[in-house]
Short mmCIF file of C-alpha atoms and ligand atoms in Angstrom, two decimals:
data_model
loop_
_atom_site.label_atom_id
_atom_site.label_comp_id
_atom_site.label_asym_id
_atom_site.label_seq_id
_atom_site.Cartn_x
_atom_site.Cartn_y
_atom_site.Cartn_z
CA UNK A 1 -26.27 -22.02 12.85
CA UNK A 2 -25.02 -25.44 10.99
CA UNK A 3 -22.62 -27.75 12.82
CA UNK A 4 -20.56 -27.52 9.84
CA UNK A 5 -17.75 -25.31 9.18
CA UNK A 6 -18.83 -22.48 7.17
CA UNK A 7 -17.26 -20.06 4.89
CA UNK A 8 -17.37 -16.22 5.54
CA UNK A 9 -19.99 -15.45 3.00
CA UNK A 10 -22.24 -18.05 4.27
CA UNK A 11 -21.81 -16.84 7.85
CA UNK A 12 -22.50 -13.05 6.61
CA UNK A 13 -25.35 -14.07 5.33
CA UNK A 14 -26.70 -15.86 8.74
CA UNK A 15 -24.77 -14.84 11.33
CA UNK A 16 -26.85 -12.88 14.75
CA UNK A 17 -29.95 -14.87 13.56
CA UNK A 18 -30.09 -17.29 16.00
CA UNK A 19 -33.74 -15.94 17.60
CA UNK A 20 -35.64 -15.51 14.63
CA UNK A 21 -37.12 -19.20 14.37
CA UNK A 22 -37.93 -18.37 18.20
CA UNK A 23 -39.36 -15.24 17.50
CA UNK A 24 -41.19 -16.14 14.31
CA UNK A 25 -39.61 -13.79 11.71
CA UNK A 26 -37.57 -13.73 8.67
CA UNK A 27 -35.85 -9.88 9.08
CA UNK A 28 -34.19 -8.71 12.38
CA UNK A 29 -36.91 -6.67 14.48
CA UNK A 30 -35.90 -3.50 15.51
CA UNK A 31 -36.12 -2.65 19.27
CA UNK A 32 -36.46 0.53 19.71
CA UNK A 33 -37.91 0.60 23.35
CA UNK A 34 -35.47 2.85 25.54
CA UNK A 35 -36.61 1.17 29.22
CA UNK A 36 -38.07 -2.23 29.75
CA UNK A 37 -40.66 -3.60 32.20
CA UNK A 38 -38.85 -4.88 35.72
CA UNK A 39 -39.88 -8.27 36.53
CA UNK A 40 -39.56 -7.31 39.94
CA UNK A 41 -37.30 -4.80 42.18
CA UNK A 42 -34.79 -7.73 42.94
CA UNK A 43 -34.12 -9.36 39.64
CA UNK A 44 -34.24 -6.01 37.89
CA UNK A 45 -31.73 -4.26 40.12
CA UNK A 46 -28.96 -7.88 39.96
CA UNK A 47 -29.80 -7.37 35.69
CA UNK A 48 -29.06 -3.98 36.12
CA UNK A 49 -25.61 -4.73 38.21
CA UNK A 50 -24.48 -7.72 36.25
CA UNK A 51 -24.89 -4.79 32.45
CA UNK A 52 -23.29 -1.66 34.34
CA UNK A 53 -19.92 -4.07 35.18
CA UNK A 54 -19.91 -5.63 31.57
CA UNK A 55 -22.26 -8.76 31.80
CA UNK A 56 -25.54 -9.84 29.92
CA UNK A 57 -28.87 -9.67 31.25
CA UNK A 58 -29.88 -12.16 34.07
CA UNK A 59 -32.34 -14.46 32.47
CA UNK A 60 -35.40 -13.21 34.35
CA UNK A 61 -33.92 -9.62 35.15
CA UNK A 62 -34.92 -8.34 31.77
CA UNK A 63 -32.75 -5.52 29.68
CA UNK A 64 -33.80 -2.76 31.77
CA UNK A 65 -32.53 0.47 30.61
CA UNK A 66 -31.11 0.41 26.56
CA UNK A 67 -27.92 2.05 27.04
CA UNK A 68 -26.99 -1.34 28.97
CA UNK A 69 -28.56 -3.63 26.48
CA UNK A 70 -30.20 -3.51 23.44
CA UNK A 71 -31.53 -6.95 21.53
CA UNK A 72 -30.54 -5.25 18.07
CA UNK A 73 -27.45 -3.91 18.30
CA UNK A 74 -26.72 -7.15 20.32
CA UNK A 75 -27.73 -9.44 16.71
CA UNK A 76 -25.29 -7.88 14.91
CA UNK A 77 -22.38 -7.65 17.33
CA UNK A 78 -22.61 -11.68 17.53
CA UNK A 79 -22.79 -12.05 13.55
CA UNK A 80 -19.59 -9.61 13.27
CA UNK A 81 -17.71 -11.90 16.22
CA UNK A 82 -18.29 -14.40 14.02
CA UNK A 83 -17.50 -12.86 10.77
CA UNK A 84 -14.01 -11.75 13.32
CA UNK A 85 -13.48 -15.58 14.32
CA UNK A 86 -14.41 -13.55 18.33
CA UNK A 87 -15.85 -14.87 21.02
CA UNK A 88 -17.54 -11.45 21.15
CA UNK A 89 -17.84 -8.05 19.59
CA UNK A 90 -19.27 -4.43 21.41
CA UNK A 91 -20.89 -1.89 18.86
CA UNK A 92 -20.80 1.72 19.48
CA UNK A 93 -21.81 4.58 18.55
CA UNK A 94 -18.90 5.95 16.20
CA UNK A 95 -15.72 4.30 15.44
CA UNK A 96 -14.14 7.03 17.45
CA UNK A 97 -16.56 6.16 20.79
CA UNK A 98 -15.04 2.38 20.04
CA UNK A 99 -11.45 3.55 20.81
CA UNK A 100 -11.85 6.18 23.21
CA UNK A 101 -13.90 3.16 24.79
CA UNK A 102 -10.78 0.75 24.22
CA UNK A 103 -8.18 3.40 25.48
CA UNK A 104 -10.46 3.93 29.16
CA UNK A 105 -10.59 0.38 29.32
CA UNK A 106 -6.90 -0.51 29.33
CA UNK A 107 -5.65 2.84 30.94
CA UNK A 108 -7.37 3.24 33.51
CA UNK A 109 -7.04 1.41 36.59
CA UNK A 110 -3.81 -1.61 37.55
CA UNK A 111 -1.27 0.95 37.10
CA UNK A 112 -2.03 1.25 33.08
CA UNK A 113 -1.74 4.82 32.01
CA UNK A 114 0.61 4.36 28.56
CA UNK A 115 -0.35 3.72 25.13
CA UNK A 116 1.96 2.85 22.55
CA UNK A 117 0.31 4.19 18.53
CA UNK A 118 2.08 3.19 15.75
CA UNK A 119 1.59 5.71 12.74
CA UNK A 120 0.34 6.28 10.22
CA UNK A 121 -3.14 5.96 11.85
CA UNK A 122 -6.52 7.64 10.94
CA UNK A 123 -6.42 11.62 11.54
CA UNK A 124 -8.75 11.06 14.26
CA UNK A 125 -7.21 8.08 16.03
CA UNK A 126 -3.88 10.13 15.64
CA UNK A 127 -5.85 13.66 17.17
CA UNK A 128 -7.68 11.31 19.96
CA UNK A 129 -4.35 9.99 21.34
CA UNK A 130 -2.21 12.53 20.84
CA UNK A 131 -4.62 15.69 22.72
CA UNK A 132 -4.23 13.72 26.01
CA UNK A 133 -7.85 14.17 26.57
CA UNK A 134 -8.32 10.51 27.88
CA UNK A 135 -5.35 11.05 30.42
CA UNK A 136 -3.13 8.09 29.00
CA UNK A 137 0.64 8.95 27.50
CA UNK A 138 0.86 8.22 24.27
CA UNK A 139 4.13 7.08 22.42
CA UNK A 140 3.60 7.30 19.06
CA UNK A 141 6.48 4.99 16.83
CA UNK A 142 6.95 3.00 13.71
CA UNK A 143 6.31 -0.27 13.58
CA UNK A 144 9.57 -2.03 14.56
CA UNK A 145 9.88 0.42 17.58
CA UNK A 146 6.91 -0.88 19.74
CA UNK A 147 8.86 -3.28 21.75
CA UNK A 148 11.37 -0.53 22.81
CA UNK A 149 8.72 1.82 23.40
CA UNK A 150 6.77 -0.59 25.75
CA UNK A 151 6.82 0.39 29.53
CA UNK A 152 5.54 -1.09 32.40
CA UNK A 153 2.78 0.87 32.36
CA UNK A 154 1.73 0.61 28.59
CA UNK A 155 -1.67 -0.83 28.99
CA UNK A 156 -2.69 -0.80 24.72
CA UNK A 157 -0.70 -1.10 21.94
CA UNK A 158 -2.56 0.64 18.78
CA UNK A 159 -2.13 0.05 15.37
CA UNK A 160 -3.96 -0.15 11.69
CA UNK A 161 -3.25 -1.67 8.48
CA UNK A 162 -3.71 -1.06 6.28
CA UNK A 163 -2.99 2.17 7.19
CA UNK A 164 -5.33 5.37 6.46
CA UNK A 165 -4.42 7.11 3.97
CA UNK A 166 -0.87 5.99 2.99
CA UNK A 167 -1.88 2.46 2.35
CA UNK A 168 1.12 1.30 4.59
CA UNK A 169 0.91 -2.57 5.61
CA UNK A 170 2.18 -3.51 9.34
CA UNK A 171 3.09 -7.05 9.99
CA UNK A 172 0.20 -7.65 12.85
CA UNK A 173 2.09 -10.93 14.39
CA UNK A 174 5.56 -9.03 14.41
CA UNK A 175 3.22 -6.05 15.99
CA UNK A 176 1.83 -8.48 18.23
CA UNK A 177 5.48 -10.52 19.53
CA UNK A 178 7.04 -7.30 20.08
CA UNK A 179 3.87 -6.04 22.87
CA UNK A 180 4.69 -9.01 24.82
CA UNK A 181 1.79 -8.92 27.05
CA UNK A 182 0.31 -5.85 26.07
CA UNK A 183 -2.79 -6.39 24.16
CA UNK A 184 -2.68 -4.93 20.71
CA UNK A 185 -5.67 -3.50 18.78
CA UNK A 186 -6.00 -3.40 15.14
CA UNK A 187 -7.55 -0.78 13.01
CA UNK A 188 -9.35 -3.32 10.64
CA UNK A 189 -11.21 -0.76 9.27
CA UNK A 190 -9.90 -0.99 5.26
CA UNK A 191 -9.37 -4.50 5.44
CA UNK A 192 -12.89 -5.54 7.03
CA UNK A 193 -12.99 -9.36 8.38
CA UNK A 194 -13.46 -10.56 5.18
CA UNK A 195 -9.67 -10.04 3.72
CA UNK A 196 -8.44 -10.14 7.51
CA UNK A 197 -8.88 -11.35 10.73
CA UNK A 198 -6.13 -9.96 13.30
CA UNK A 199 -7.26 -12.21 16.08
CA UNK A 200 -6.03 -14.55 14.22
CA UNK A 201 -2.43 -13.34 14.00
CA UNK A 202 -2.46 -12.72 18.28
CA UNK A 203 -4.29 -9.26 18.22
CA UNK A 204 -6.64 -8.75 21.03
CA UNK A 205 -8.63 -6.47 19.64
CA UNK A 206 -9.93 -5.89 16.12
CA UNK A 207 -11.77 -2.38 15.67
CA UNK A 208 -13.53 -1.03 12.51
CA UNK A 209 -15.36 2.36 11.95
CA UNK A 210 -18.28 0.11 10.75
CA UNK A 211 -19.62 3.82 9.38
CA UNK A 212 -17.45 2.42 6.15
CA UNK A 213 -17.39 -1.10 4.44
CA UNK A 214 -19.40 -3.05 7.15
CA UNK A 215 -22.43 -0.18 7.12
CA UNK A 216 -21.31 0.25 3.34
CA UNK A 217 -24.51 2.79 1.96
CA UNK A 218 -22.80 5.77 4.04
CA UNK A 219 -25.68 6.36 5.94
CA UNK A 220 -24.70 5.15 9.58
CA UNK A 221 -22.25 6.45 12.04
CA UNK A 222 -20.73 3.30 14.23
CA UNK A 223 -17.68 1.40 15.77
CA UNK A 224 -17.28 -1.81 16.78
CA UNK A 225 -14.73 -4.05 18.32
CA UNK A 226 -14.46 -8.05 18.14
CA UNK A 227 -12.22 -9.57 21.13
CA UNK A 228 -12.75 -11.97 23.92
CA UNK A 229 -15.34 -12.15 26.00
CA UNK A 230 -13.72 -10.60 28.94
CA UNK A 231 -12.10 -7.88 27.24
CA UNK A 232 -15.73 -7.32 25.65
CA UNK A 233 -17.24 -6.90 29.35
CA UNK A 234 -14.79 -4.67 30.04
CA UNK A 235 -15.27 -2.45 26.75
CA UNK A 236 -19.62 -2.73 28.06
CA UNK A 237 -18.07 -1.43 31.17
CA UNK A 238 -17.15 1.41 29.75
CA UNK A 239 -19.54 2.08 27.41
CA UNK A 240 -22.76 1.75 30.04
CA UNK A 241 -20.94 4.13 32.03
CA UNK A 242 -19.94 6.79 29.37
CA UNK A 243 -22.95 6.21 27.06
CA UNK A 244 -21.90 5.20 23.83
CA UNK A 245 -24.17 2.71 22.55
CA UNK A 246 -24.88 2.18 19.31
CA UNK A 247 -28.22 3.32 18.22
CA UNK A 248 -31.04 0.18 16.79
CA UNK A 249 -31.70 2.06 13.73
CA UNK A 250 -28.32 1.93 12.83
CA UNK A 251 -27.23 -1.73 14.17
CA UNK A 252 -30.23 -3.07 12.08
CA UNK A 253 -28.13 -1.39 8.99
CA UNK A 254 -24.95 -2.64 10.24
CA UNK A 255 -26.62 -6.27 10.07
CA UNK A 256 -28.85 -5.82 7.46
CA UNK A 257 -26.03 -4.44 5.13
CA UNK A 258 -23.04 -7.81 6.46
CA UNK A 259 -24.70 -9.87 3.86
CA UNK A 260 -23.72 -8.27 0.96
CA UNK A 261 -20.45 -7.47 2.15
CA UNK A 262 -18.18 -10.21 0.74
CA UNK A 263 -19.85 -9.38 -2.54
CA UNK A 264 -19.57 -5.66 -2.62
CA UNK A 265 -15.62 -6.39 -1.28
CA UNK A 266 -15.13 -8.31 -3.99
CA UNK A 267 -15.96 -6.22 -6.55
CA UNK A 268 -14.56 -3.19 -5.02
CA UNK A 269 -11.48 -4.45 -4.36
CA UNK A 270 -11.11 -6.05 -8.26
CA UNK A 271 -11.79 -2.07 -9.36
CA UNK A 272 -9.35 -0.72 -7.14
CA UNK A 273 -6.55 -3.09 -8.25
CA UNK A 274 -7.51 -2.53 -11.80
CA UNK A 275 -7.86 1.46 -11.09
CA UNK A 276 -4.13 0.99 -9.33
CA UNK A 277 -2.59 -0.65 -12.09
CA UNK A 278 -4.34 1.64 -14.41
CA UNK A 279 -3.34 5.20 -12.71
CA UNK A 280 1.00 4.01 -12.66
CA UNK A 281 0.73 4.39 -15.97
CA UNK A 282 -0.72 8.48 -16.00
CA UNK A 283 1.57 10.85 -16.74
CA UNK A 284 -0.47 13.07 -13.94
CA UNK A 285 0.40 10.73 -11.10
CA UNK A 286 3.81 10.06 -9.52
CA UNK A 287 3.28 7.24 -7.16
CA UNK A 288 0.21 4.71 -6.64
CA UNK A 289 -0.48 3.28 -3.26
CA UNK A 290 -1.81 0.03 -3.07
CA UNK A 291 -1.40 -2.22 -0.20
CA UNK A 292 0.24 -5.07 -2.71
CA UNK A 293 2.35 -2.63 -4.98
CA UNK A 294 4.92 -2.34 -1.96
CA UNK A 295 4.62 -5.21 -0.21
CA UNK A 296 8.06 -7.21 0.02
CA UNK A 297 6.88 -8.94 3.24
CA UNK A 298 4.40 -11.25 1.89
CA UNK A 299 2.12 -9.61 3.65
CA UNK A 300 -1.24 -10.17 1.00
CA UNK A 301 -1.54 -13.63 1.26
CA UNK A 302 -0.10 -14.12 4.76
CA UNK A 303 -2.23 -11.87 6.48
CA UNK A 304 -4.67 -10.26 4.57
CA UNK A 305 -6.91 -11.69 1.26
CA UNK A 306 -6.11 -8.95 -1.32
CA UNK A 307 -5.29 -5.34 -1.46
CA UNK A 308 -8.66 -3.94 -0.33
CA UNK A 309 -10.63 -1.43 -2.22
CA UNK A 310 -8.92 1.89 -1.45
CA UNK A 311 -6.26 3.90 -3.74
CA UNK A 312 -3.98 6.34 -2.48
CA UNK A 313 -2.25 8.44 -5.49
CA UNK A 314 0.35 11.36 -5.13
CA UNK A 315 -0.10 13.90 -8.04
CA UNK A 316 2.95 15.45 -9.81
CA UNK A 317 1.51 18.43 -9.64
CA UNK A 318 0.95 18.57 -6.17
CA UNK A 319 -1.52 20.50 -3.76
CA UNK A 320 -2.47 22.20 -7.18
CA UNK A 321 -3.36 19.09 -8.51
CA UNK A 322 -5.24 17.93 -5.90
CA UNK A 323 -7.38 20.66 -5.94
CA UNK A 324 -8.15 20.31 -9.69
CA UNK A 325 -8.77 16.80 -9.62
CA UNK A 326 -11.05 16.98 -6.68
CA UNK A 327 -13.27 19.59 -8.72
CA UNK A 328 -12.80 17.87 -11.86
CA UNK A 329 -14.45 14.55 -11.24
CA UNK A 330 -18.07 13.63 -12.17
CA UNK A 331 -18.68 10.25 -10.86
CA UNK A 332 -16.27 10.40 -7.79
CA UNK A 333 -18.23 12.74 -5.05
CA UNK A 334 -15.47 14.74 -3.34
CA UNK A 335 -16.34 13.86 0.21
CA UNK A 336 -14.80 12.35 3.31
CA UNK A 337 -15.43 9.14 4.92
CA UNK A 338 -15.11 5.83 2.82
CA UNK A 339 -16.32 2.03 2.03
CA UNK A 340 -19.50 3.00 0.45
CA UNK A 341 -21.25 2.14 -2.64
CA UNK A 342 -20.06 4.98 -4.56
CA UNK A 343 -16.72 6.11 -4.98
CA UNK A 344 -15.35 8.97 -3.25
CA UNK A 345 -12.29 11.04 -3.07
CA UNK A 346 -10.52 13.29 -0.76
CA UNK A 347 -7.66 15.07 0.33
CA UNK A 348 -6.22 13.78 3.15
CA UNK A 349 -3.99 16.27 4.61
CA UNK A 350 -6.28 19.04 4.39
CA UNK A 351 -9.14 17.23 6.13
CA UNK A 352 -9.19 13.86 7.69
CA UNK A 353 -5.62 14.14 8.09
CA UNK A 354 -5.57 17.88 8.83
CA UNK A 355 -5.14 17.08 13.45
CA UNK A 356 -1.97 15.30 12.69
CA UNK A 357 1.27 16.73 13.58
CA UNK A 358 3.10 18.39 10.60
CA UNK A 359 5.56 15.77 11.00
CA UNK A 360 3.44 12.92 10.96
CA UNK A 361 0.50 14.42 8.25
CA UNK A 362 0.46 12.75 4.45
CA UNK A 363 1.57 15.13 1.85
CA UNK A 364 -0.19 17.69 0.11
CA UNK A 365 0.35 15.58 -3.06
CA UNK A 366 -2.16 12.76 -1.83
CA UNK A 367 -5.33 12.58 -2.71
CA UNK A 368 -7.26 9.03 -1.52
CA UNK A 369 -9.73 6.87 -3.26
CA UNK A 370 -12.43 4.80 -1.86
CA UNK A 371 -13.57 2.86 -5.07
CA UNK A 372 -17.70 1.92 -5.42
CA UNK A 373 -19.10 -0.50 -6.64
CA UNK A 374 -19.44 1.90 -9.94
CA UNK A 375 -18.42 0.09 -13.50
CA UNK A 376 -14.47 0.23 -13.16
CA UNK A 377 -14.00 1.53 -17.06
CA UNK A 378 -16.57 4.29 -15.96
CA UNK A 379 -14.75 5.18 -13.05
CA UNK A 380 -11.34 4.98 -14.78
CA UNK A 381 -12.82 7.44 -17.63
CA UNK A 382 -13.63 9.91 -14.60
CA UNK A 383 -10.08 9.78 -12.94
CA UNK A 384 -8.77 10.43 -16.51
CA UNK A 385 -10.22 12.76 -17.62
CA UNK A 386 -9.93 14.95 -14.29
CA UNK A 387 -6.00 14.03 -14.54
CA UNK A 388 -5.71 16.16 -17.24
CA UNK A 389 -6.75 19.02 -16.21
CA UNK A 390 -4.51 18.76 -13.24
CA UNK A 391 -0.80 21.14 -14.06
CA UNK A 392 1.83 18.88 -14.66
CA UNK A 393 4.21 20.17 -12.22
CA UNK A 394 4.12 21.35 -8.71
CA UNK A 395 4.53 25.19 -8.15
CA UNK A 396 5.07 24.54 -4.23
N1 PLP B 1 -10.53 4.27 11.82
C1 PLP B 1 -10.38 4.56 10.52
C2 PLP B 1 -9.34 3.81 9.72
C3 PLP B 1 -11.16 5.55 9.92
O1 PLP B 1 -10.97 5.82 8.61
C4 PLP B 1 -12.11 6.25 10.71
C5 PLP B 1 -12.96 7.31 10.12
O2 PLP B 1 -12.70 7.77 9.03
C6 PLP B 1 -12.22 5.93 12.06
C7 PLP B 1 -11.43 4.93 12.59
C8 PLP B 1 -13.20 6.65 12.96
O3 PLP B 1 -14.49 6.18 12.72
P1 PLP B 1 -15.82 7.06 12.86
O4 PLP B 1 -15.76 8.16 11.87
O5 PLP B 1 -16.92 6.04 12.62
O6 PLP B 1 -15.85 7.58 14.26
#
């Protein structure tokens, strides 16, 4: 690309293109070949070594086998480094593959075995660490715990802000000064590397379920992870060995859909604020989450560009509620998952929430937002008018 600095949207736009003048096209091909042609026993077997331990293909060696390498999914993991201000990134196949990926590769092997999770985190992050399936012990704290929770065995530190679904902000660099030496990964997930970059603020590792704002049309499952270089070999490591590349069909989304991300950020995140400020004001609704409503750290601003594009509201009338305005709504689609197009809404607790530990789970007065890309004064009439039909009070 230019020499010149660029901003993000100009590096959305171009970024993992760097082959097309070479290879004489306009749109990213799509490799879909699962083997490739050896050059020759020798070369092909050293290609083979160098992908299965976390390295590129050798020059002549060719990609060999596409659950080492694929030239698609490769394009868009550089143009997300970039977006990440990484040296690297590694795509996978969910964003759940990306941190059982992350977790093997710092707990396994020079006497790592510990994680330390701060919650809130996604339902699934929180189910993943805490069923012990991936061996490691997990400590789960607040935020201004990790340093006393640190061992010397603690091998990750895990954390995401904002966090799913309370909103919560975490101060990343505090995060980050209190691991020490641990490396820290960042659920980026809501705040996408266009309103924040955590390895800027020390993080080692910046992971988004890219099936959300980075894919963006709901129609791909993926993960990926920007870091350095050798902590991205080590994360190929792991995911040559336990299968969990990302698919071409769905990187060429992934890249094909980073262009219009600043733009459909943007205007998401305007209609969320303006849906935020809106719903305080509802009789129906007893608390609005929004990362900036709460935020007496300075945290907008310092470490992330704006309040993102997701709502978290508790209802006055509680679970009741919840379930009336989930089968009131017209526009909204009552559905899991989030960062799309088209607003959604869900209730938390009861499903993407539902593997947490009753003592860590959101209430049963939250439902969660993810706002579209929808005219805000259409999706504000929606919200409304499924508020009312919600009781006033909460029987439980
Ligand atoms: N992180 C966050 C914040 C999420 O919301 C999700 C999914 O909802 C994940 C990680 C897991 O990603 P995936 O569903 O792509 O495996």
């Amino acid at each position: 690309m230019s020499d010149l600095p660029l901003h993000p949207d100009t590096i959305a736009v171009h970024a993992g293109r760097s082959d097309f003048g070479a290879l004489g096209v306009h749109a990213a091909p799509i490799d879909l070949s699962s083997t490739n042609p050896l050059p020759d026993i020798l070369h092909g077997g050293d290609s083979y070594e160098s992908m299965a331990n976390g390295g590129h293909p050798l020059p002549d060696g060719g990609n060999v086998y596409a659950r080492l390498w694929n030239p698609t999914v490769a394009r868009f993991e550089e143009a997300l480094a970039e977006l990440e201000h990484a040296e690297a990134s590694v795509a996978f196949a969910s964003g759940m593959a990306a941190t059982t990926a992350a977790v093997l590769a710092h707990t396994t092997g020079a006497g790592k075995s510990h994680i330390v999770a701060v919650r809130p985190l996604y339902g699934g992050t929180d189910h993943l660490l805490a069923s012990g399936l991936l061996g490691a012990e997990v400590t789960f704290c607040d935020e201004d715990a990790v340093a006393a929770s640190i061992r010397p065995e603690t091998g990750l530190v895990v954390l995401e802000t904002p966090a799913n679904p309370t909103l919560e902000l975490a101060d990343i660099a505090a995060v980050v000064a209190q691991a020490g030496d641990v490396p820290v990964m960042v659920d980026n997930t809501f705040a996408t590397p266009l309103l924040q970059n955590p390895l800027d603020l020390g993080a080692a590792m910046s992971l988004h379920s890219a099936t959300k704002y980075i894919g963006g049309h709901g129609d791909v499952i993926a993960g990926v992870i920007a870091c350095s270089e050798e902590t991205a070999a080590a994360l190929r490591r792991v995911r040559a060995i336990t299968g969990a590349l990302l698919h071409p069909l769905g990187a060429y989304l992934l890249h094909r859909g980073l262009p219009t991300l600043p733009v459909r950020m943007q205007t998401q995140q305007a209609a969320a604020r303006a849906i935020a400020l809106r719903l305080k004001d509802n009789p129906a609704v007893l608390e609005v989450r929004y990362p900036e409503f709460d935020d007496t750290r300075g945290l907008i601003g310092r470490q992330m560009r704006g309040g993102g594009a997701m709502v978290a509201i508790r209802l006055a009338g509680g679970y009741a509620a919840a379930e009336a305005v989930t089968g009131a709504v017209r526009l909204f689609t009552h559905a899991v998952s989030l960062g799309g197009v088209d607003s959604l809404i869900q209730h938390p607790a009861a499903l993407t929430h539902r593997p947490v530990a009753p003592e860590a789970r959101p209430g049963a007065d939250i439902v969660r937002l993810s706002i579209g890309l929808e005219n805000v004064d259409d999706l504000i009439a929606d919200l409304e008018q499924a508020l009312v039909k919600a009781p006033a009070v909460a029987t439980v």
